[in-house]
Amino acid sequence: MRLPIVHITPEQGSVSAIGWAHEIRDLGGLAFILLRDRTGIVQITIPKKKVSEDILTTFKEISRESIISVTGEVKSVDKAPGGREIVPETLTLISRAETPLPLDVSEKVPAEIDTRLDTRYLDGRRPKITSIFQIRSTVQHALREFFYKHDFIEITTSKIVAAATEGGTELFPIAYFEKEAFLNQSPQLYKQIMMAAGFEKVYEIGPIFRAEEHNTSKHLNEATSIDIEVSFATHEDVMDLLEQLICTAYQCVAENCERQLEVLGLTDFSIPKKQFPRLSYADAIDIAARKMEEPIAYGDDLGTAAERAIGEEMGCHYFITDWPTAIKPYYAMPYENEPEICKAFDLMHPKMELSSGAERIHNHDLLRQQISAKGLNPDNFEFYLKPFRYGMPPHAGWGTGAERLITTMLELPNIREAVLFPRDRHRVVP
Ligand code: ATP
Ligand code: MG
C-alpha cells in the first residue's frame, strides 16, 4: 500500500511517495518540488550536481499538478513543510498536467465559484474543499451511527413517483414510458406508509428534487434530505431526537476533524447547547414584526428576511413551534382544543431553516378532510390514504437538509459549497 504523505518521517530512511506536483521552483543549482496528496505536502529537494541525468531530464518535463512518484532518502530540515525533505534517487512523471491550468490549485489566484464548480476535479485538490467533504462524510457517518444506536431501520424509497407529496408546482416531470411521473420532492408519504407497515422507526438519507425557480444561496434543485419517522411518538419526542442528533453531529466533527476545522479557519468551533429554545410561531412573528421594516402579520410564512431577524434575536439553534394549520402541510396534526394551530415545528439555525417536522395525523377521515382543505384531490392520494384504514399508529417525524446542516456548521457563504456537483437554475453540467 502507498504511504500517505502525512506519515512520511525522517526515521523511515528511504521511502517512495506519489502525488501531485503542487509547486515547482528552480533556483539554478537547487530545485524543489512540493509533492501533495490529500493528507499533506512533502518537499522534494533536487541538488542538481548530485542527482542523475535522468532525474534532471524528468524534472524539466514536470508541470504543476502533474502526477509524479519519487523514491529517496527522507531527511530532517527545519524550513520544509512537516520538517522533512526527500532527496530523489528516482523521479517518474506518471501523468502530465497540461498548462495553463483552468484553476490555480495553490489558491494564489482566487477563482469565482462558477469556475470552481466547473473544474471540481481541480477544485477538489484544494485542502479547504477536501476538508468540507471529509467533514460532510464524518457527519453522515455520525448520523447513521446515531440512528443505528437508536434502533432505526434505514430505508430507501423510490424517487420516481406518480403524485406530488404536497401538490404545488415544485416538481420535475419525467417521461416514464407512456405515463407521466415526477422526481420525488420528499419521502414523506412513503415513510408514513412504513409506519403502517410496522417498521416503527425509519430513516432515509437520500435525494429530494425541488423545481424551485429562484436562485438563492440556500436552495438547490437537488438536495439531500435526512428524514425520519417514528411510531408512537409525539412532535415533542422527535424534536428532542433532532436536537440530540444535531449536537451529536457537531460533537463528532469536533472530535474527529480537528485538522479539517483548522484548514477551514474554524478554530472556535463549538457544539450547540441543549436544550434549544422553543419559540411559538406567534412569538416568532412578534419578533419579526418588531425588527423588520417590511410589514409581517400572523398567518404569513416566514421569508428569508423574517428568518434573519428572528435568528439574530435568538443567536443559537431554536425551534419554531405551534404553526397555523393553514400554512403547514395537510399531514400535520392540529391541536385537539385549538385546531387552527398544529403540532408542526421548524428547526432553525440563526441563518436559515434546517428542518421541518410534525406530529402527523393518523386518522384517515381527518387526513382526507385536510387534503381537501388544501385544495388537493384526495383521490390522487389513494395509495397513501389506504394504509390509514388498517391500523395506523400515531407517529411523528422530520426532514433535515444535509447541505444546510453542513453550510451552517462550517459557516459556508453558499449552499453550493456543500455539494460536489450542485444542481441549480442554470447548472446541470458537470
Ligand atoms: P424553505 O422554506 O427554506 O425553502 P421548505 O420549508 O420548503 O424550505 P421543507 O419542505 O420543509 O423545505 O424541507 C425540509 C428541509 O429540507 C428544509 O428545512 C431544508 O433543510 C431542506 N430543503 C428543502 N428544500 C431545499 C432546497 N431546495 N435546497 C436545499 N435544501 C432544501
Ligand atoms: Mg420547511
CSV table of C-alpha atoms and ligand atoms in Angstrom, one decimal:
chain,number,residue,atom,x,y,z
A,1,MET,CA,0.0,0.0,0.0
A,2,ARG,CA,1.0,3.6,-0.7
A,3,LEU,CA,2.4,5.7,2.2
A,4,PRO,CA,0.2,8.8,2.7
A,5,ILE,CA,2.4,11.9,2.7
A,6,VAL,CA,1.5,13.0,6.2
A,7,HIS,CA,3.0,9.8,7.5
A,8,ILE,CA,6.5,10.3,5.9
A,9,THR,CA,9.1,10.8,8.6
A,10,PRO,CA,13.0,11.0,8.6
A,11,GLU,CA,13.1,7.8,10.7
A,12,GLN,CA,12.0,5.8,7.7
A,13,GLY,CA,15.2,6.3,5.8
A,14,SER,CA,14.3,5.5,2.2
A,15,VAL,CA,10.7,5.9,1.1
A,16,SER,CA,8.7,6.1,-2.1
A,17,ALA,CA,5.9,8.6,-2.4
A,18,ILE,CA,3.4,9.6,-5.1
A,19,GLY,CA,1.1,12.6,-5.6
A,20,TRP,CA,0.6,15.9,-7.4
A,21,ALA,CA,3.3,18.4,-8.1
A,22,HIS,CA,1.9,21.3,-6.0
A,23,GLU,CA,4.7,23.8,-6.7
A,24,ILE,CA,7.9,23.7,-8.7
A,25,ARG,CA,10.8,26.0,-8.0
A,26,ASP,CA,14.1,26.1,-9.9
A,27,LEU,CA,16.8,28.1,-8.2
A,28,GLY,CA,19.6,27.2,-10.6
A,29,GLY,CA,21.9,24.7,-8.7
A,30,LEU,CA,19.0,23.6,-6.5
A,31,ALA,CA,15.4,22.8,-7.4
A,32,PHE,CA,12.3,22.0,-5.3
A,33,ILE,CA,9.0,20.2,-5.9
A,34,LEU,CA,6.3,20.2,-3.3
A,35,LEU,CA,4.6,16.9,-3.6
A,36,ARG,CA,0.9,16.8,-2.4
A,37,ASP,CA,-1.7,14.2,-1.7
A,38,ARG,CA,-5.0,14.7,0.3
A,39,THR,CA,-3.1,14.2,3.6
A,40,GLY,CA,-0.4,16.9,3.2
A,41,ILE,CA,2.7,18.1,1.4
A,42,VAL,CA,6.4,16.9,1.4
A,43,GLN,CA,9.3,18.7,-0.2
A,44,ILE,CA,11.4,17.0,-2.8
A,45,THR,CA,14.8,18.7,-2.9
A,46,ILE,CA,17.0,18.2,-6.0
A,47,PRO,CA,20.7,19.2,-5.7
A,48,LYS,CA,21.4,19.3,-9.4
A,49,LYS,CA,25.0,18.3,-9.2
A,50,LYS,CA,24.4,15.3,-7.1
A,51,VAL,CA,21.5,13.6,-8.9
A,52,SER,CA,21.4,11.6,-12.1
A,53,GLU,CA,20.9,12.9,-15.6
A,54,ASP,CA,17.6,11.0,-15.7
A,55,ILE,CA,16.2,12.9,-12.8
A,56,LEU,CA,17.2,16.2,-14.3
A,57,THR,CA,15.5,15.3,-17.6
A,58,THR,CA,12.3,14.3,-15.8
A,59,PHE,CA,12.4,17.4,-13.7
A,60,LYS,CA,12.3,19.6,-16.8
A,61,GLU,CA,9.2,17.8,-18.1
A,62,ILE,CA,7.2,18.1,-14.9
A,63,SER,CA,4.4,20.8,-14.9
A,64,ARG,CA,2.3,21.9,-11.9
A,65,GLU,CA,-0.4,19.4,-10.9
A,66,SER,CA,1.2,16.5,-12.8
A,67,ILE,CA,1.3,13.1,-11.0
A,68,ILE,CA,4.8,12.2,-10.1
A,69,SER,CA,6.4,9.5,-8.0
A,70,VAL,CA,9.7,9.7,-6.1
A,71,THR,CA,11.9,7.4,-4.2
A,72,GLY,CA,14.7,8.6,-2.0
A,73,GLU,CA,16.1,9.3,1.5
A,74,VAL,CA,14.0,11.3,3.9
A,75,LYS,CA,16.0,14.0,5.8
A,76,SER,CA,15.1,16.4,8.6
A,77,VAL,CA,15.1,20.1,7.5
A,78,ASP,CA,13.6,22.9,9.6
A,79,LYS,CA,12.2,25.0,6.8
A,80,ALA,CA,10.4,22.4,4.7
A,81,PRO,CA,6.7,21.5,5.2
A,82,GLY,CA,6.4,19.0,8.1
A,83,GLY,CA,10.2,19.5,8.8
A,84,ARG,CA,11.4,16.9,6.2
A,85,GLU,CA,12.5,16.6,2.6
A,86,ILE,CA,13.1,13.8,0.2
A,87,VAL,CA,16.3,13.8,-1.9
A,88,PRO,CA,15.4,11.7,-5.0
A,89,GLU,CA,17.1,8.5,-6.2
A,90,THR,CA,14.4,8.1,-8.8
A,91,LEU,CA,11.8,10.5,-10.1
A,92,THR,CA,9.0,9.5,-12.5
A,93,LEU,CA,6.4,11.6,-14.4
A,94,ILE,CA,3.3,9.5,-14.4
A,95,SER,CA,0.5,11.7,-15.7
A,96,ARG,CA,1.4,15.2,-17.1
A,97,ALA,CA,-0.9,18.1,-16.4
A,98,GLU,CA,-1.4,20.5,-19.4
A,99,THR,CA,-0.7,24.1,-19.0
A,100,PRO,CA,-2.2,26.6,-18.3
A,101,LEU,CA,-4.4,25.1,-15.6
A,102,PRO,CA,-8.1,26.0,-15.7
A,103,LEU,CA,-7.9,26.7,-12.0
A,104,ASP,CA,-5.0,27.6,-9.6
A,105,VAL,CA,-4.9,24.8,-7.0
A,106,SER,CA,-2.4,26.6,-4.8
A,107,GLU,CA,-5.1,29.3,-4.3
A,108,LYS,CA,-2.7,32.2,-5.2
A,109,VAL,CA,-5.2,33.3,-7.9
A,110,PRO,CA,-8.7,33.4,-6.4
A,111,ALA,CA,-11.5,31.9,-8.6
A,112,GLU,CA,-15.2,32.5,-8.9
A,113,ILE,CA,-17.5,29.8,-7.6
A,114,ASP,CA,-18.8,29.1,-11.1
A,115,THR,CA,-15.2,28.4,-12.4
A,116,ARG,CA,-14.6,26.3,-9.3
A,117,LEU,CA,-17.7,24.2,-9.8
A,118,ASP,CA,-16.9,23.7,-13.5
A,119,THR,CA,-13.5,22.4,-12.5
A,120,ARG,CA,-14.3,20.3,-9.4
A,121,TYR,CA,-11.5,17.9,-10.5
A,122,LEU,CA,-9.0,20.7,-9.7
A,123,ASP,CA,-11.0,22.5,-7.0
A,124,GLY,CA,-11.3,19.3,-5.0
A,125,ARG,CA,-7.5,19.1,-4.8
A,126,ARG,CA,-7.6,22.2,-2.5
A,127,PRO,CA,-7.2,21.4,1.2
A,128,LYS,CA,-10.2,23.6,2.1
A,129,ILE,CA,-12.5,21.8,-0.3
A,130,THR,CA,-11.3,18.3,0.7
A,131,SER,CA,-11.9,19.3,4.3
A,132,ILE,CA,-15.5,20.3,3.6
A,133,PHE,CA,-16.3,16.9,2.1
A,134,GLN,CA,-14.3,15.0,4.7
A,135,ILE,CA,-16.4,16.7,7.3
A,136,ARG,CA,-19.6,16.0,5.4
A,137,SER,CA,-18.6,12.4,5.3
A,138,THR,CA,-17.9,12.3,9.0
A,139,VAL,CA,-21.3,13.9,9.7
A,140,GLN,CA,-23.2,11.4,7.6
A,141,HIS,CA,-21.3,8.6,9.3
A,142,ALA,CA,-22.2,10.1,12.7
A,143,LEU,CA,-25.9,10.3,11.7
A,144,ARG,CA,-26.0,6.7,10.6
A,145,GLU,CA,-24.4,5.6,13.8
A,146,PHE,CA,-26.8,7.6,15.8
A,147,PHE,CA,-29.8,6.1,14.0
A,148,TYR,CA,-28.4,2.6,14.3
A,149,LYS,CA,-27.8,3.0,18.1
A,150,HIS,CA,-31.4,4.3,18.4
A,151,ASP,CA,-32.8,1.2,16.7
A,152,PHE,CA,-33.9,2.8,13.4
A,153,ILE,CA,-34.3,0.9,10.2
A,154,GLU,CA,-32.6,2.5,7.2
A,155,ILE,CA,-35.0,2.6,4.2
A,156,THR,CA,-34.6,3.6,0.6
A,157,THR,CA,-37.8,4.8,-1.1
A,158,SER,CA,-38.4,5.4,-4.8
A,159,LYS,CA,-37.5,8.8,-6.3
A,160,ILE,CA,-39.8,8.3,-9.3
A,161,VAL,CA,-43.4,9.0,-8.2
A,162,ALA,CA,-46.8,9.5,-9.8
A,163,ALA,CA,-48.1,12.1,-7.4
A,164,ALA,CA,-46.7,15.2,-5.7
A,165,THR,CA,-46.2,14.9,-2.0
A,166,GLU,CA,-47.7,18.3,-1.2
A,167,GLY,CA,-49.2,19.4,-4.5
A,168,GLY,CA,-47.7,22.7,-5.8
A,169,THR,CA,-45.6,23.3,-8.8
A,170,GLU,CA,-42.1,22.5,-7.4
A,171,LEU,CA,-41.9,19.2,-9.4
A,172,PHE,CA,-39.8,18.0,-12.2
A,173,PRO,CA,-41.9,15.9,-14.6
A,174,ILE,CA,-40.2,13.0,-16.3
A,175,ALA,CA,-41.1,10.7,-19.2
A,176,TYR,CA,-41.9,7.3,-17.7
A,177,PHE,CA,-42.9,5.1,-20.6
A,178,GLU,CA,-46.4,6.0,-21.5
A,179,LYS,CA,-47.2,7.6,-18.1
A,180,GLU,CA,-46.4,10.9,-16.6
A,181,ALA,CA,-44.2,10.7,-13.5
A,182,PHE,CA,-42.2,13.1,-11.3
A,183,LEU,CA,-39.0,13.2,-9.3
A,184,ASN,CA,-40.0,13.0,-5.7
A,185,GLN,CA,-39.8,16.2,-3.6
A,186,SER,CA,-39.8,14.3,-0.3
A,187,PRO,CA,-40.0,10.7,1.1
A,188,GLN,CA,-42.8,11.9,3.4
A,189,LEU,CA,-45.7,9.7,2.1
A,190,TYR,CA,-43.5,6.6,1.9
A,191,LYS,CA,-42.0,6.9,5.4
A,192,GLN,CA,-45.6,7.3,6.7
A,193,ILE,CA,-46.7,4.2,4.8
A,194,MET,CA,-43.8,2.3,6.6
A,195,MET,CA,-45.4,3.3,9.9
A,196,ALA,CA,-48.5,1.5,8.8
A,197,ALA,CA,-46.2,-1.4,7.8
A,198,GLY,CA,-45.0,-1.6,11.4
A,199,PHE,CA,-41.4,-0.5,11.0
A,200,GLU,CA,-41.8,1.9,13.9
A,201,LYS,CA,-38.6,3.8,13.4
A,202,VAL,CA,-37.2,4.6,10.0
A,203,TYR,CA,-34.7,6.9,8.5
A,204,GLU,CA,-33.6,7.7,4.9
A,205,ILE,CA,-30.7,9.9,3.7
A,206,GLY,CA,-31.4,10.5,0.1
A,207,PRO,CA,-32.0,13.0,-2.7
A,208,ILE,CA,-35.1,15.3,-2.9
A,209,PHE,CA,-35.9,17.2,-6.0
A,210,ARG,CA,-37.4,20.7,-6.0
A,211,ALA,CA,-38.2,22.6,-9.2
A,212,GLU,CA,-37.9,25.9,-7.4
A,213,GLU,CA,-37.2,28.7,-9.9
A,214,HIS,CA,-35.4,31.0,-7.6
A,215,ASN,CA,-31.7,31.0,-7.4
A,216,THR,CA,-30.6,31.6,-3.8
A,217,SER,CA,-27.6,30.8,-1.6
A,218,LYS,CA,-29.7,28.2,0.4
A,219,HIS,CA,-31.7,26.4,-2.2
A,220,LEU,CA,-30.7,23.6,-4.6
A,221,ASN,CA,-32.8,21.8,-7.1
A,222,GLU,CA,-31.4,18.5,-6.0
A,223,ALA,CA,-30.7,18.3,-2.3
A,224,THR,CA,-30.1,15.6,0.3
A,225,SER,CA,-32.7,15.1,2.9
A,226,ILE,CA,-32.1,13.3,6.2
A,227,ASP,CA,-35.6,12.0,7.0
A,228,ILE,CA,-37.1,10.2,10.0
A,229,GLU,CA,-40.5,8.9,11.0
A,230,VAL,CA,-41.2,7.3,14.4
A,231,SER,CA,-44.4,5.5,15.6
A,232,PHE,CA,-45.9,6.1,19.0
A,233,ALA,CA,-44.0,9.3,19.2
A,234,THR,CA,-45.2,12.9,19.6
A,235,HIS,CA,-43.8,16.1,18.0
A,236,GLU,CA,-42.0,16.8,21.3
A,237,ASP,CA,-40.3,13.4,21.1
A,238,VAL,CA,-38.9,13.9,17.6
A,239,MET,CA,-37.8,17.5,18.5
A,240,ASP,CA,-35.8,16.0,21.3
A,241,LEU,CA,-34.3,13.5,19.0
A,242,LEU,CA,-33.5,16.1,16.4
A,243,GLU,CA,-31.7,18.3,18.9
A,244,GLN,CA,-29.7,15.3,20.1
A,245,LEU,CA,-28.8,14.4,16.5
A,246,ILE,CA,-27.5,17.9,15.7
A,247,CYS,CA,-25.4,18.0,18.8
A,248,THR,CA,-24.0,14.5,18.0
A,249,ALA,CA,-23.0,15.6,14.5
A,250,TYR,CA,-21.2,18.7,15.9
A,251,GLN,CA,-19.5,16.6,18.6
A,252,CYS,CA,-18.3,14.0,16.2
A,253,VAL,CA,-16.8,16.7,13.9
A,254,ALA,CA,-15.1,18.4,16.9
A,255,GLU,CA,-13.6,15.0,17.9
A,256,ASN,CA,-12.6,13.7,14.5
A,257,CYS,CA,-11.9,16.6,12.2
A,258,GLU,CA,-9.6,18.9,14.1
A,259,ARG,CA,-7.2,19.3,11.2
A,260,GLN,CA,-10.0,20.0,8.7
A,261,LEU,CA,-11.5,22.6,11.0
A,262,GLU,CA,-8.1,24.3,11.2
A,263,VAL,CA,-7.8,24.3,7.4
A,264,LEU,CA,-11.2,26.0,7.3
A,265,GLY,CA,-10.2,28.5,9.9
A,266,LEU,CA,-12.8,27.3,12.3
A,267,THR,CA,-10.7,27.4,15.4
A,268,ASP,CA,-13.6,28.5,17.6
A,269,PHE,CA,-15.9,25.6,16.5
A,270,SER,CA,-18.4,24.9,19.3
A,271,ILE,CA,-21.1,22.4,19.9
A,272,PRO,CA,-24.6,23.8,20.2
A,273,LYS,CA,-26.0,23.7,23.7
A,274,LYS,CA,-29.1,21.7,24.7
A,275,GLN,CA,-31.9,22.4,25.1
A,276,PHE,CA,-32.6,24.5,22.0
A,277,PRO,CA,-35.1,27.3,22.9
A,278,ARG,CA,-38.7,26.6,21.7
A,279,LEU,CA,-40.4,29.7,20.3
A,280,SER,CA,-44.1,29.6,19.3
A,281,TYR,CA,-44.9,30.8,15.8
A,282,ALA,CA,-46.9,33.7,17.3
A,283,ASP,CA,-43.9,34.9,19.3
A,284,ALA,CA,-41.6,34.5,16.3
A,285,ILE,CA,-44.0,36.7,14.3
A,286,ASP,CA,-43.9,39.3,17.1
A,287,ILE,CA,-40.1,39.4,17.0
A,288,ALA,CA,-40.0,39.7,13.2
A,289,ALA,CA,-42.7,42.4,13.2
A,290,ARG,CA,-40.7,44.4,15.8
A,291,LYS,CA,-37.3,44.0,14.0
A,292,MET,CA,-38.3,44.2,10.3
A,293,GLU,CA,-39.0,47.2,8.1
A,294,GLU,CA,-41.4,45.3,5.8
A,295,PRO,CA,-44.8,44.5,7.5
A,296,ILE,CA,-45.4,40.9,8.6
A,297,ALA,CA,-48.5,39.5,10.3
A,298,TYR,CA,-49.8,36.4,12.0
A,299,GLY,CA,-50.6,33.8,9.2
A,300,ASP,CA,-47.7,34.8,7.0
A,301,ASP,CA,-45.0,32.4,6.0
A,302,LEU,CA,-41.5,33.3,7.4
A,303,GLY,CA,-39.4,34.6,4.5
A,304,THR,CA,-35.7,35.0,4.4
A,305,ALA,CA,-35.8,38.5,6.0
A,306,ALA,CA,-38.0,37.3,8.9
A,307,GLU,CA,-35.8,34.2,9.4
A,308,ARG,CA,-32.8,36.5,9.6
A,309,ALA,CA,-34.5,38.9,12.0
A,310,ILE,CA,-35.6,36.2,14.4
A,311,GLY,CA,-32.3,34.3,14.1
A,312,GLU,CA,-30.4,37.5,15.0
A,313,GLU,CA,-32.5,37.9,18.2
A,314,MET,CA,-32.2,34.2,19.1
A,315,GLY,CA,-28.5,33.8,18.3
A,316,CYS,CA,-28.5,30.0,18.5
A,317,HIS,CA,-30.3,26.9,17.2
A,318,TYR,CA,-34.0,27.1,18.1
A,319,PHE,CA,-37.4,25.6,17.3
A,320,ILE,CA,-40.4,27.4,16.0
A,321,THR,CA,-43.5,25.5,17.2
A,322,ASP,CA,-47.3,25.7,17.1
A,323,TRP,CA,-47.7,26.9,13.5
A,324,PRO,CA,-51.1,27.9,12.0
A,325,THR,CA,-52.6,24.8,10.4
A,326,ALA,CA,-53.3,26.8,7.3
A,327,ILE,CA,-49.6,27.3,6.4
A,328,LYS,CA,-48.3,23.8,7.2
A,329,PRO,CA,-48.8,20.6,5.1
A,330,TYR,CA,-52.1,18.7,5.3
A,331,TYR,CA,-50.5,15.8,7.3
A,332,ALA,CA,-49.6,18.0,10.3
A,333,MET,CA,-51.7,17.1,13.4
A,334,PRO,CA,-53.9,20.0,14.6
A,335,TYR,CA,-54.2,20.6,18.4
A,336,GLU,CA,-57.5,19.0,19.6
A,337,ASN,CA,-58.6,22.0,21.6
A,338,GLU,CA,-57.3,24.6,19.1
A,339,PRO,CA,-57.3,23.1,15.5
A,340,GLU,CA,-56.3,26.4,13.9
A,341,ILE,CA,-52.8,25.6,15.1
A,342,CYS,CA,-50.9,22.4,14.7
A,343,LYS,CA,-48.1,20.2,16.1
A,344,ALA,CA,-45.6,21.2,13.5
A,345,PHE,CA,-42.2,22.7,14.1
A,346,ASP,CA,-39.2,24.0,12.2
A,347,LEU,CA,-35.6,23.7,13.5
A,348,MET,CA,-33.8,26.9,12.8
A,349,HIS,CA,-30.2,27.9,12.7
A,350,PRO,CA,-29.8,31.7,13.2
A,351,LYS,CA,-29.1,32.0,9.4
A,352,MET,CA,-31.7,29.6,7.9
A,353,GLU,CA,-34.3,26.8,8.4
A,354,LEU,CA,-32.7,23.4,8.8
A,355,SER,CA,-35.6,21.1,9.3
A,356,SER,CA,-39.4,20.8,9.2
A,357,GLY,CA,-41.3,18.3,11.1
A,358,ALA,CA,-44.6,17.5,12.9
A,359,GLU,CA,-46.7,15.0,14.7
A,360,ARG,CA,-48.8,13.6,11.9
A,361,ILE,CA,-52.5,12.9,11.5
A,362,HIS,CA,-53.1,9.2,11.9
A,363,ASN,CA,-56.9,9.3,11.5
A,364,HIS,CA,-58.0,8.5,7.9
A,365,ASP,CA,-61.0,10.7,7.7
A,366,LEU,CA,-59.3,13.8,9.2
A,367,LEU,CA,-56.4,13.3,6.8
A,368,ARG,CA,-58.8,13.1,3.8
A,369,GLN,CA,-60.5,16.2,5.0
A,370,GLN,CA,-57.3,18.1,5.4
A,371,ILE,CA,-56.1,17.1,1.9
A,372,SER,CA,-59.3,18.6,0.5
A,373,ALA,CA,-59.0,21.7,2.7
A,374,LYS,CA,-55.7,22.4,0.9
A,375,GLY,CA,-57.4,22.3,-2.5
A,376,LEU,CA,-56.0,18.9,-3.4
A,377,ASN,CA,-57.9,15.9,-4.6
A,378,PRO,CA,-57.8,13.0,-2.1
A,379,ASP,CA,-58.5,10.5,-4.9
A,380,ASN,CA,-55.0,11.2,-6.2
A,381,PHE,CA,-53.6,10.1,-2.8
A,382,GLU,CA,-55.4,6.7,-2.6
A,383,PHE,CA,-52.1,4.7,-2.3
A,384,TYR,CA,-51.2,6.9,0.7
A,385,LEU,CA,-54.6,7.2,2.3
A,386,LYS,CA,-55.5,3.5,2.2
A,387,PRO,CA,-52.9,2.4,4.8
A,388,PHE,CA,-54.6,4.8,7.3
A,389,ARG,CA,-57.6,2.5,7.2
A,390,TYR,CA,-55.9,-0.7,8.5
A,391,GLY,CA,-54.3,0.2,11.8
A,392,MET,CA,-52.1,3.3,11.5
A,393,PRO,CA,-50.1,4.1,14.7
A,394,PRO,CA,-49.8,7.6,15.9
A,395,HIS,CA,-46.4,8.9,14.6
A,396,ALA,CA,-44.2,11.9,14.1
A,397,GLY,CA,-41.1,12.8,12.1
A,398,TRP,CA,-39.0,15.4,10.4
A,399,GLY,CA,-36.8,16.1,7.4
A,400,THR,CA,-33.4,18.0,7.6
A,401,GLY,CA,-31.4,19.3,4.7
A,402,ALA,CA,-28.0,17.8,4.8
A,403,GLU,CA,-26.4,20.6,2.8
A,404,ARG,CA,-27.9,23.2,5.0
A,405,LEU,CA,-26.6,21.4,8.1
A,406,ILE,CA,-23.1,21.5,6.6
A,407,THR,CA,-23.4,25.0,5.3
A,408,THR,CA,-24.4,26.4,8.7
A,409,MET,CA,-22.0,24.2,10.6
A,410,LEU,CA,-19.0,25.3,8.6
A,411,GLU,CA,-20.2,28.9,8.1
A,412,LEU,CA,-20.1,28.5,4.3
A,413,PRO,CA,-21.2,31.5,2.3
A,414,ASN,CA,-23.3,29.4,-0.2
A,415,ILE,CA,-25.0,26.1,0.0
A,416,ARG,CA,-23.3,25.1,-3.3
A,417,GLU,CA,-20.1,24.9,-1.3
A,418,ALA,CA,-21.5,21.8,0.5
A,419,VAL,CA,-22.4,19.9,-2.7
A,420,LEU,CA,-19.9,18.4,-5.1
A,421,PHE,CA,-22.0,18.9,-8.3
A,422,PRO,CA,-24.8,21.3,-7.4
A,423,ARG,CA,-28.0,21.5,-9.5
A,424,ASP,CA,-29.4,24.9,-9.7
A,425,ARG,CA,-31.4,27.1,-12.1
A,426,HIS,CA,-28.5,27.2,-14.5
A,427,ARG,CA,-26.3,24.3,-13.7
A,428,VAL,CA,-26.8,20.7,-14.9
A,429,VAL,CA,-23.2,20.2,-16.0
A,430,PRO,CA,-20.9,18.7,-14.7
B,1,ATP,P1,-37.6,26.8,2.6
B,1,ATP,O1,-38.8,27.4,3.1
B,1,ATP,O2,-36.3,27.2,3.3
B,1,ATP,O3,-37.5,26.9,1.1
B,1,ATP,P2,-39.0,24.3,2.8
B,1,ATP,O4,-39.8,24.7,4.1
B,1,ATP,O5,-39.7,24.5,1.5
B,1,ATP,O6,-37.7,25.2,2.9
B,1,ATP,P3,-39.2,21.6,3.5
B,1,ATP,O7,-40.1,21.1,2.5
B,1,ATP,O8,-39.7,21.9,4.9
B,1,ATP,O9,-38.4,22.8,3.0
B,1,ATP,O10,-38.0,20.5,3.6
B,1,ATP,C1,-37.3,20.1,4.8
B,1,ATP,C2,-35.9,20.6,4.8
B,1,ATP,O11,-35.2,20.1,3.6
B,1,ATP,C3,-35.7,22.1,4.8
B,1,ATP,O12,-35.8,22.6,6.1
B,1,ATP,C4,-34.3,22.2,4.2
B,1,ATP,O13,-33.3,22.0,5.2
B,1,ATP,C5,-34.2,21.1,3.2
B,1,ATP,N1,-34.6,21.6,1.9
B,1,ATP,C6,-35.8,21.7,1.4
B,1,ATP,N2,-35.8,22.3,0.1
B,1,ATP,C7,-34.5,22.5,-0.1
B,1,ATP,C8,-33.8,23.0,-1.3
B,1,ATP,N3,-34.4,23.4,-2.3
B,1,ATP,N4,-32.4,23.1,-1.2
B,1,ATP,C9,-31.8,22.7,-0.1
B,1,ATP,N5,-32.4,22.2,1.0
B,1,ATP,C10,-33.7,22.1,1.0
B,2,MG,MG,-40.0,23.7,5.8
